[in-house]
Structures are given as structure tokens and as C-alpha cells.
Amino acid sequence: MLSPVFDAFVEASPVSVMMRVLMENIFNSSRMNQIFETYSERQYSQELMFSSLVDLMSLVVCGMYPSVHAAYQKKAVEVSVSATALYNKLQRIELPVSRALVHETASDQEQLLNMLNMERPSPLGKQYRLRIVDGSCLAGTERRLAALRPHAAKPLPGKTIAILDPGTKLVVDVIPCEDGHSQERSLFNQVLAQVQPQQVWIADRNFCTAGFLHTIIQQAAFFVIRQHGNCCYTPLQELQSVGLCETGTVFEQQVEIAHEGGTFQCRRIVIKLTRPTRDQEWEISIFTNLPPTDADGILVAELYQGRWSVETLFQTVTQNFHGEIETLAYPKAALFSYCMALSAYNLLATLKAVLGSVHGLDKIVNTEFSGFITGCCNYASLIGTATDY
């Protein structure tokens, strides 16, 4: 039975109550500590549990406190160790633990959305599962490390490759890297390890290498990836017009790409734009191995345009969450913070999907959510404080 105090919050702000319920279930202490014990390689827990770090960082990431130290000083979460011990723990969070925080909690929310039948239908039908992949470099941090203080430029604490499921709008996995100056291609093996049969991987031209495309084919999966200038091909036929899409005229042709002494064939879709891109390009070329009977050139062009949803994801994380904390100069701490922000984004995506089941997905998706999470989480914290008594 809910208390009368809790009923008052349900009446005044039901969305905040929903967020509170999601946060308590997804970030519950036993689940978080289990993730840490399963995926940690060398780090271990003594007085400070991993669940306490998650609780503390969730308040910082959601904007309730400007920094980890501010949350610690306000005793926002009961932590029985010194501030030095807290930061020492943060800067040693191993990358597999940060990654598991995202994909394990995303799996829990995916099950919830499946139960509610809230997955958006794929334009290719049920036999295909879409995956959008893109990289993001974390913003520069303060020069707190002694080796970096003489330099004017801010250090880059790391980068990530996020994998988005357009059907659920959830970040289903993230691949963190401590070297902020490394190329995305150095992480390709970890990305390709996630490829499953009948998936369609959509990406920009940074992911366009013959090896990457060939491995996806070997995994009985499919790709819709923009052509990189260094990825050579041999045309097997002339470009043929197939119609118009929202951004221009679509052409396609069959091509052959060489890889490690062999070759493989795919289609090359060319969109001649009516307006140039921000890089002043008038033409976009896309490689795909999707069967023409399931996806003609126009549909492939539309699928690639859907890649911008991952850009919207990064924008939402930047605008609504405090995931790139300038004072967290150590790469592992900065990447853990960013993974917390992606997990918080997944809560927002789940909440929007649930609201969409009542009010309509189109209405909810087009709603401006800037500042929504901060106010919602602040009010959700009041729910917990009031109902404790």
C-alpha cells in the first residue's frame, strides 16, 4: 500500500515518480555490486561499494550537484570513506565495468520495453535488427595530472564508440578507450565482436574499410555504411537512377571490393543532393549488401539518414546530463562518468517510450526535453526523502 505522502507525489508529478521507480530498479544496489564483481579484473571492494559510486555519480550526472566533491560534501549519498579514497576508487574503475554498466542496464530496460510491446517497427521488417554505431571523443578536462600542467591544451581523457538500437532508442553497448587521440579503427575488433546474424549496421565513413565490411558479411549480417575515399572499388555496371528521396536523386550500381587477395560484391548507392552538406559536399555514396528485394536504393538512403539519431543521442546527453565532468582528469574516472550519462540517457529513452505508449510516440519523440531530467530527478529525490518518513 502506498502512503498518503507518496500519493501526493503521484498526483502532482507522476513522471517524476516513474523516474524514481526506474532509477531505483535499474540502479539497485545488489544489481550494481553484482555487475562490479562479475566484470572487475583487479579492483575489489572494501568499505566503499560500487553501488555507492553509482548512486553518487547518478546525482552528479543528472545535474543535482556540480561535481563529485560537492555531492560528497553535501553527504548526498552515505559514504564512509575520505574524499581521497573516493577519488582513488573513481580513477581506477576498470573499463569492462563501465561498459557493463551500460549494456547490462540497457538489457534490463530492453526487456521492459519488449514486455510493453514498445519497440518501434523496423523499416526492413522483423527479420532485420538495426544497429547504429558512432564514435564520440570526450571533452578536454582540467590539467590536474602533473605531467600535463606545463601544456596549454586541455587533455582528452578518452573516447567511446556507442551502439544504438533504433528500435528501442537505447544505447545497447559502448566501447570505451582511454586514449582520446586514438583512431576509431583501433576499436573495430571490439565492435565487430558484437555483430550478430541478420543485423544491419549503419555507420559513417570512418567505419568504411574493406576489412570491416567483409567481416560483417562473414557474420551473415548487413551494412549500410558511407563510402570512404580510401576504400577502392571496381564498378560492375553504370550508375542507374532509381528515384527521388527526401534529400535528392538516388542512383545505384553493383561494385566489387578487393580484400586480402579476394573480392566481395555489394551495391553502391549514390545520392546527388539538392543541398550541400555542412562540408559542402553535393554527393553521398553508400555501400550496402542488403538484398535489393528487401531494400531498394531509396530505402537504403533513408536508412542512412536515420544515422542522425545517434547524433541526436550525443546532443541529448550533452544538453541534459553532466557526463563530461571537467574536473575528472583521470581517463577511467571520466569514462565511468560518461557511461553513467549514457545509462541515464537510457532511462530517459525508456521513460519517453512508456509515455509514448499512452500519449503517442510521435508526440513524445518531438517533445523538447531540455532541462527535463534535472527537474525530474530533483523532484524524484524529494519523493524518496518524504516517503522515508
Short mmCIF file of C-alpha atoms in Angstrom, two decimals:
data_model
loop_
_atom_site.label_atom_id
_atom_site.label_comp_id
_atom_site.label_asym_id
_atom_site.label_seq_id
_atom_site.Cartn_x
_atom_site.Cartn_y
_atom_site.Cartn_z
CA MET A 1 0.00 0.00 0.00
CA LEU A 2 1.35 3.43 -0.90
CA SER A 3 1.48 6.03 1.82
CA PRO A 4 -0.62 9.24 1.56
CA VAL A 5 2.64 11.21 1.13
CA PHE A 6 3.56 9.10 -1.87
CA ASP A 7 0.06 9.51 -3.29
CA ALA A 8 0.56 13.27 -3.24
CA PHE A 9 3.64 12.94 -5.46
CA VAL A 10 1.77 10.62 -7.82
CA GLU A 11 -0.91 13.27 -8.26
CA ALA A 12 1.48 16.25 -8.54
CA SER A 13 4.23 14.75 -10.72
CA PRO A 14 3.60 11.19 -11.96
CA VAL A 15 6.54 11.37 -14.40
CA SER A 16 8.92 12.03 -11.51
CA VAL A 17 7.52 9.01 -9.70
CA MET A 18 8.12 6.92 -12.82
CA MET A 19 11.70 8.15 -12.99
CA ARG A 20 12.20 7.37 -9.31
CA VAL A 21 10.92 3.82 -9.82
CA LEU A 22 13.16 3.32 -12.87
CA MET A 23 16.26 4.63 -11.12
CA GLU A 24 15.69 2.51 -8.01
CA ASN A 25 15.15 -0.65 -10.05
CA ILE A 26 17.83 -0.20 -12.70
CA PHE A 27 20.49 1.12 -10.30
CA ASN A 28 19.56 -1.03 -7.31
CA SER A 29 22.50 -1.80 -5.03
CA SER A 30 22.62 -5.58 -5.35
CA ARG A 31 22.48 -5.38 -9.15
CA MET A 32 25.28 -2.79 -9.32
CA ASN A 33 27.53 -4.73 -6.95
CA GLN A 34 26.90 -7.90 -8.95
CA ILE A 35 27.99 -6.14 -12.16
CA PHE A 36 31.18 -4.98 -10.42
CA GLU A 37 32.02 -8.44 -9.07
CA THR A 38 31.38 -10.04 -12.47
CA TYR A 39 33.36 -7.65 -14.68
CA SER A 40 36.11 -6.23 -12.46
CA GLU A 41 39.52 -7.73 -13.20
CA ARG A 42 41.81 -6.39 -10.47
CA GLN A 43 39.80 -3.87 -8.49
CA TYR A 44 37.91 -5.03 -5.40
CA SER A 45 35.54 -3.59 -2.81
CA GLN A 46 36.23 -2.96 0.86
CA GLU A 47 34.41 -0.15 2.65
CA LEU A 48 33.27 1.70 -0.48
CA MET A 49 30.89 -0.37 -2.59
CA PHE A 50 30.45 0.14 -6.31
CA SER A 51 26.73 0.77 -5.78
CA SER A 52 27.59 3.81 -3.65
CA LEU A 53 29.69 5.21 -6.50
CA VAL A 54 26.79 4.69 -8.91
CA ASP A 55 24.37 6.44 -6.54
CA LEU A 56 26.75 9.37 -6.10
CA MET A 57 27.58 9.72 -9.80
CA SER A 58 23.92 9.50 -10.81
CA LEU A 59 23.24 12.66 -8.80
CA VAL A 60 26.18 14.47 -10.41
CA VAL A 61 25.41 13.27 -13.94
CA CYS A 62 21.76 14.33 -13.61
CA GLY A 63 22.86 17.84 -12.61
CA MET A 64 21.80 17.85 -8.96
CA TYR A 65 25.39 18.63 -7.90
CA PRO A 66 28.06 20.40 -9.98
CA SER A 67 30.86 17.97 -9.07
CA VAL A 68 31.66 14.75 -7.27
CA HIS A 69 33.25 16.68 -4.41
CA ALA A 70 30.16 18.85 -3.98
CA ALA A 71 27.97 15.76 -3.73
CA TYR A 72 30.41 14.21 -1.26
CA GLN A 73 30.47 17.34 0.93
CA LYS A 74 26.67 17.52 1.00
CA LYS A 75 26.58 13.84 2.00
CA ALA A 76 24.13 13.22 -0.83
CA VAL A 77 24.98 9.53 -0.54
CA GLU A 78 26.18 7.85 2.64
CA VAL A 79 29.89 7.29 2.00
CA SER A 80 32.07 6.19 4.93
CA VAL A 81 35.46 6.91 3.35
CA SER A 82 37.55 10.03 2.81
CA ALA A 83 37.33 12.18 -0.32
CA THR A 84 40.80 10.95 -1.31
CA ALA A 85 39.68 7.33 -1.09
CA LEU A 86 36.58 8.18 -3.13
CA TYR A 87 38.63 9.73 -5.95
CA ASN A 88 41.15 6.88 -5.82
CA LYS A 89 38.29 4.45 -6.35
CA LEU A 90 36.87 6.50 -9.23
CA GLN A 91 40.14 6.80 -11.10
CA ARG A 92 40.62 3.02 -11.03
CA ILE A 93 37.19 1.94 -12.30
CA GLU A 94 38.09 -0.59 -14.97
CA LEU A 95 36.77 -0.14 -18.49
CA PRO A 96 34.93 -3.50 -18.60
CA VAL A 97 32.95 -2.41 -15.52
CA SER A 98 31.97 0.94 -17.08
CA ARG A 99 30.99 -0.83 -20.28
CA ALA A 100 28.97 -3.46 -18.42
CA LEU A 101 27.11 -0.73 -16.56
CA VAL A 102 25.70 0.44 -19.90
CA HIS A 103 24.93 -2.84 -21.65
CA GLU A 104 23.65 -4.71 -18.59
CA THR A 105 21.23 -1.94 -17.55
CA ALA A 106 20.22 -1.47 -21.20
CA SER A 107 19.37 -5.18 -21.36
CA ASP A 108 17.08 -4.79 -18.33
CA GLN A 109 15.27 -1.86 -19.93
CA GLU A 110 15.05 -3.66 -23.27
CA GLN A 111 13.17 -6.48 -21.55
CA LEU A 112 10.79 -3.93 -20.03
CA LEU A 113 10.07 -2.31 -23.40
CA ASN A 114 9.56 -5.71 -25.01
CA MET A 115 7.01 -6.59 -22.32
CA LEU A 116 5.17 -3.35 -23.13
CA ASN A 117 5.50 -4.02 -26.88
CA MET A 118 7.08 -0.59 -27.28
CA GLU A 119 9.76 -1.38 -29.86
CA ARG A 120 9.47 0.79 -32.99
CA PRO A 121 8.92 -1.28 -36.15
CA SER A 122 11.93 -1.61 -38.44
CA PRO A 123 11.51 -0.24 -41.99
CA LEU A 124 13.08 -3.50 -43.17
CA GLY A 125 10.66 -5.76 -41.33
CA LYS A 126 11.02 -8.09 -38.38
CA GLN A 127 13.73 -10.23 -39.98
CA TYR A 128 16.31 -7.44 -39.58
CA ARG A 129 17.62 -5.70 -36.44
CA LEU A 130 19.19 -2.28 -36.94
CA ARG A 131 22.31 -1.07 -35.16
CA ILE A 132 23.74 2.44 -35.49
CA VAL A 133 27.36 2.86 -34.44
CA ASP A 134 29.32 6.07 -33.99
CA GLY A 135 32.29 7.40 -32.04
CA SER A 136 32.49 10.28 -29.60
CA CYS A 137 35.55 11.98 -28.13
CA LEU A 138 35.22 13.23 -24.55
CA ALA A 139 35.73 16.94 -23.97
CA GLY A 140 39.03 18.17 -22.55
CA THR A 141 39.44 18.23 -18.78
CA GLU A 142 41.40 20.38 -16.35
CA ARG A 143 45.17 19.91 -16.32
CA ARG A 144 45.19 18.15 -12.95
CA LEU A 145 47.74 15.49 -13.82
CA ALA A 146 51.26 16.71 -13.03
CA ALA A 147 52.65 15.68 -16.42
CA LEU A 148 50.06 17.85 -18.23
CA ARG A 149 50.27 21.08 -16.23
CA PRO A 150 53.01 22.68 -18.37
CA HIS A 151 50.88 22.31 -21.52
CA ALA A 152 48.28 24.86 -22.63
CA ALA A 153 45.92 22.43 -24.31
CA LYS A 154 43.37 20.56 -22.25
CA PRO A 155 43.93 16.79 -22.08
CA LEU A 156 41.45 14.47 -23.76
CA PRO A 157 40.51 11.80 -21.20
CA GLY A 158 39.26 9.23 -23.69
CA LYS A 159 36.77 8.35 -26.40
CA THR A 160 33.90 5.93 -26.85
CA ILE A 161 32.05 4.10 -29.59
CA ALA A 162 28.35 3.85 -28.84
CA ILE A 163 26.00 1.28 -30.37
CA LEU A 164 22.37 2.40 -30.61
CA ASP A 165 19.30 0.24 -31.21
CA PRO A 166 16.90 2.48 -33.22
CA GLY A 167 14.01 0.19 -32.36
CA THR A 168 14.20 0.90 -28.65
CA LYS A 169 16.31 4.10 -28.81
CA LEU A 170 18.61 2.51 -26.22
CA VAL A 171 22.40 2.57 -26.18
CA VAL A 172 22.82 -1.20 -26.05
CA ASP A 173 26.61 -1.15 -25.75
CA VAL A 174 29.56 1.21 -25.51
CA ILE A 175 33.25 0.62 -26.16
CA PRO A 176 35.42 2.95 -24.03
CA CYS A 177 39.04 3.79 -24.79
CA GLU A 178 41.47 5.65 -22.53
CA ASP A 179 43.43 7.15 -25.43
CA GLY A 180 41.49 10.21 -26.55
CA HIS A 181 43.77 10.63 -29.59
CA SER A 182 43.40 7.07 -30.92
CA GLN A 183 41.55 6.33 -34.14
CA GLU A 184 38.16 4.68 -34.08
CA ARG A 185 39.58 1.96 -36.29
CA SER A 186 41.74 0.71 -33.41
CA LEU A 187 38.48 -0.39 -31.74
CA PHE A 188 36.99 -2.15 -34.77
CA ASN A 189 37.67 -5.65 -33.44
CA GLN A 190 35.60 -4.92 -30.33
CA VAL A 191 32.77 -3.54 -32.47
CA LEU A 192 32.80 -6.49 -34.85
CA ALA A 193 32.66 -8.90 -31.91
CA GLN A 194 29.11 -7.60 -31.29
CA VAL A 195 27.84 -8.31 -34.82
CA GLN A 196 25.07 -10.92 -34.94
CA PRO A 197 23.37 -12.55 -37.96
CA GLN A 198 20.55 -10.57 -39.59
CA GLN A 199 21.66 -7.30 -38.02
CA VAL A 200 22.06 -4.20 -40.20
CA TRP A 201 24.95 -1.98 -39.13
CA ILE A 202 24.67 1.68 -40.09
CA ALA A 203 27.71 3.95 -39.77
CA ASP A 204 29.54 6.92 -41.23
CA ARG A 205 32.58 6.73 -43.48
CA ASN A 206 35.08 6.34 -40.61
CA PHE A 207 33.90 2.74 -40.39
CA CYS A 208 34.26 2.11 -44.13
CA THR A 209 37.19 -0.26 -44.60
CA ALA A 210 37.24 -3.39 -46.74
CA GLY A 211 38.06 -5.46 -43.65
CA PHE A 212 35.16 -4.06 -41.64
CA LEU A 213 32.65 -4.64 -44.46
CA HIS A 214 33.96 -8.13 -45.23
CA THR A 215 33.78 -9.23 -41.57
CA ILE A 216 30.14 -8.12 -41.36
CA ILE A 217 29.38 -10.25 -44.45
CA GLN A 218 31.17 -13.22 -42.86
CA GLN A 219 28.94 -12.85 -39.78
CA ALA A 220 25.83 -13.23 -42.01
CA ALA A 221 24.95 -9.62 -41.22
CA PHE A 222 24.46 -6.50 -43.35
CA PHE A 223 25.82 -2.96 -43.57
CA VAL A 224 24.73 0.48 -44.69
CA ILE A 225 27.95 2.46 -44.47
CA ARG A 226 29.01 5.65 -46.21
CA GLN A 227 31.89 5.25 -48.63
CA HIS A 228 35.30 6.49 -47.53
CA GLY A 229 37.55 7.98 -50.17
CA ASN A 230 40.30 5.45 -49.41
CA CYS A 231 38.01 2.44 -49.86
CA CYS A 232 38.58 1.48 -53.50
CA TYR A 233 36.06 -0.41 -55.59
CA THR A 234 35.59 -1.67 -59.13
CA PRO A 235 32.24 -0.79 -60.77
CA LEU A 236 30.49 -3.75 -62.38
CA GLN A 237 27.83 -1.61 -64.05
CA GLU A 238 26.96 2.02 -64.73
CA LEU A 239 25.02 4.10 -62.22
CA GLN A 240 21.28 3.75 -62.73
CA SER A 241 18.66 6.17 -61.46
CA VAL A 242 16.17 4.59 -59.03
CA GLY A 243 14.12 7.63 -57.98
CA LEU A 244 13.96 10.51 -55.53
CA CYS A 245 14.43 10.61 -51.77
CA GLU A 246 13.93 13.45 -49.32
CA THR A 247 17.39 14.94 -49.94
CA GLY A 248 17.97 14.33 -53.64
CA THR A 249 18.13 11.91 -56.55
CA VAL A 250 19.19 8.32 -55.89
CA PHE A 251 21.37 6.17 -58.15
CA GLU A 252 22.83 2.72 -57.63
CA GLN A 253 25.26 0.25 -59.16
CA GLN A 254 26.86 -3.12 -58.41
CA VAL A 255 30.53 -2.91 -57.36
CA GLU A 256 33.34 -5.21 -56.33
CA ILE A 257 35.76 -4.56 -53.44
CA ALA A 258 39.12 -6.29 -53.02
CA HIS A 259 40.20 -7.63 -49.61
CA GLU A 260 43.19 -9.80 -48.67
CA GLY A 261 43.62 -11.38 -52.07
CA GLY A 262 39.92 -11.95 -52.64
CA THR A 263 36.89 -9.87 -53.56
CA PHE A 264 33.30 -9.41 -52.49
CA GLN A 265 30.39 -7.66 -54.16
CA CYS A 266 27.91 -5.12 -52.82
CA ARG A 267 25.79 -2.24 -54.05
CA ARG A 268 26.90 1.37 -54.17
CA ILE A 269 24.08 3.87 -53.59
CA VAL A 270 24.74 7.45 -54.69
CA ILE A 271 22.60 10.38 -53.53
CA LYS A 272 23.01 13.55 -55.59
CA LEU A 273 21.87 16.17 -53.11
CA THR A 274 19.64 19.15 -53.77
CA ARG A 275 21.51 20.99 -51.00
CA PRO A 276 25.16 20.51 -50.00
CA THR A 277 26.19 19.03 -46.67
CA ARG A 278 27.87 21.15 -43.99
CA ASP A 279 31.18 20.10 -45.60
CA GLN A 280 29.90 21.48 -48.93
CA GLU A 281 29.56 18.04 -50.49
CA TRP A 282 26.96 17.57 -53.20
CA GLU A 283 27.09 13.79 -53.33
CA ILE A 284 26.91 10.98 -50.75
CA SER A 285 27.89 7.39 -51.62
CA ILE A 286 26.83 4.42 -49.51
CA PHE A 287 27.88 0.77 -49.61
CA THR A 288 25.33 -1.91 -48.71
CA ASN A 289 24.94 -5.66 -49.06
CA LEU A 290 21.21 -5.66 -48.32
CA PRO A 291 19.22 -7.60 -50.94
CA PRO A 292 17.56 -5.26 -53.48
CA THR A 293 14.29 -7.13 -52.96
CA ASP A 294 14.26 -6.08 -49.28
CA ALA A 295 15.81 -2.62 -49.58
CA ASP A 296 15.91 -0.64 -52.81
CA GLY A 297 18.25 2.33 -53.22
CA ILE A 298 15.72 4.82 -51.84
CA LEU A 299 15.18 2.80 -48.65
CA VAL A 300 18.95 2.44 -48.17
CA ALA A 301 19.28 6.23 -48.45
CA GLU A 302 16.56 6.65 -45.84
CA LEU A 303 18.24 4.13 -43.54
CA TYR A 304 21.49 6.09 -43.71
CA GLN A 305 19.64 9.32 -42.96
CA GLY A 306 18.38 7.62 -39.79
CA ARG A 307 22.01 7.54 -38.64
CA TRP A 308 21.49 11.08 -37.41
CA SER A 309 19.53 9.64 -34.48
CA VAL A 310 22.87 8.75 -32.90
CA GLU A 311 23.97 12.37 -33.32
CA THR A 312 20.74 13.37 -31.56
CA LEU A 313 21.67 10.93 -28.81
CA PHE A 314 25.03 12.62 -28.20
CA GLN A 315 23.33 16.03 -28.27
CA THR A 316 20.73 14.87 -25.73
CA VAL A 317 23.45 13.51 -23.45
CA THR A 318 25.39 16.77 -23.69
CA GLN A 319 22.37 19.03 -23.11
CA ASN A 320 20.56 17.08 -20.40
CA PHE A 321 23.33 15.33 -18.50
CA HIS A 322 26.59 16.29 -16.85
CA GLY A 323 28.57 13.34 -18.13
CA GLU A 324 31.78 15.08 -19.22
CA ILE A 325 32.97 16.47 -15.88
CA GLU A 326 35.89 18.84 -16.37
CA THR A 327 37.47 18.05 -13.00
CA LEU A 328 37.69 14.29 -13.67
CA ALA A 329 41.06 14.26 -15.42
CA TYR A 330 41.83 10.57 -14.97
CA PRO A 331 40.64 8.64 -18.04
CA LYS A 332 38.97 5.77 -16.17
CA ALA A 333 37.01 8.20 -13.96
CA ALA A 334 35.99 10.34 -16.94
CA LEU A 335 34.86 7.31 -18.94
CA PHE A 336 32.90 5.94 -15.99
CA SER A 337 31.15 9.30 -15.69
CA TYR A 338 30.30 9.30 -19.39
CA CYS A 339 28.96 5.73 -19.20
CA MET A 340 26.78 6.85 -16.29
CA ALA A 341 25.43 9.61 -18.54
CA LEU A 342 24.64 7.07 -21.28
CA SER A 343 22.85 4.91 -18.71
CA ALA A 344 20.86 7.94 -17.59
CA TYR A 345 20.03 8.66 -21.25
CA ASN A 346 18.64 5.11 -21.49
CA LEU A 347 16.36 5.89 -18.54
CA LEU A 348 15.09 8.92 -20.45
CA ALA A 349 14.58 6.85 -23.60
CA THR A 350 12.65 4.21 -21.64
CA LEU A 351 10.53 6.82 -19.91
CA LYS A 352 9.71 8.52 -23.22
CA ALA A 353 8.75 5.16 -24.74
CA VAL A 354 6.44 4.37 -21.85
CA LEU A 355 4.83 7.81 -22.07
CA GLY A 356 4.52 7.30 -25.81
CA SER A 357 2.51 4.14 -25.23
CA VAL A 358 -0.15 6.35 -23.65
CA HIS A 359 0.11 9.67 -25.49
CA GLY A 360 1.53 8.53 -28.84
CA LEU A 361 5.17 8.03 -29.83
CA ASP A 362 5.26 10.88 -32.34
CA LYS A 363 4.07 13.40 -29.77
CA ILE A 364 6.59 12.29 -27.14
CA VAL A 365 9.55 11.96 -29.53
CA ASN A 366 9.07 15.53 -30.79
CA THR A 367 8.81 17.00 -27.29
CA GLU A 368 11.65 19.25 -26.12
CA PHE A 369 13.25 17.59 -23.07
CA SER A 370 15.96 20.15 -22.32
CA GLY A 371 16.17 20.51 -18.53
CA PHE A 372 13.55 17.81 -18.03
CA ILE A 373 15.83 15.28 -16.38
CA THR A 374 17.35 17.70 -13.86
CA GLY A 375 13.97 18.81 -12.57
CA CYS A 376 12.58 15.30 -12.70
CA CYS A 377 15.47 13.79 -10.72
CA ASN A 378 15.43 16.60 -8.16
CA TYR A 379 11.74 16.00 -7.59
CA ALA A 380 12.33 12.24 -7.57
CA SER A 381 14.87 12.67 -4.76
CA LEU A 382 12.26 14.56 -2.75
CA ILE A 383 9.92 11.60 -3.21
CA GLY A 384 12.48 9.31 -1.62
CA THR A 385 13.13 11.70 1.27
CA ALA A 386 9.44 12.27 2.01
CA THR A 387 8.37 8.64 1.77
CA ASP A 388 11.22 7.51 4.06
CA TYR A 389 9.29 9.02 6.95
#
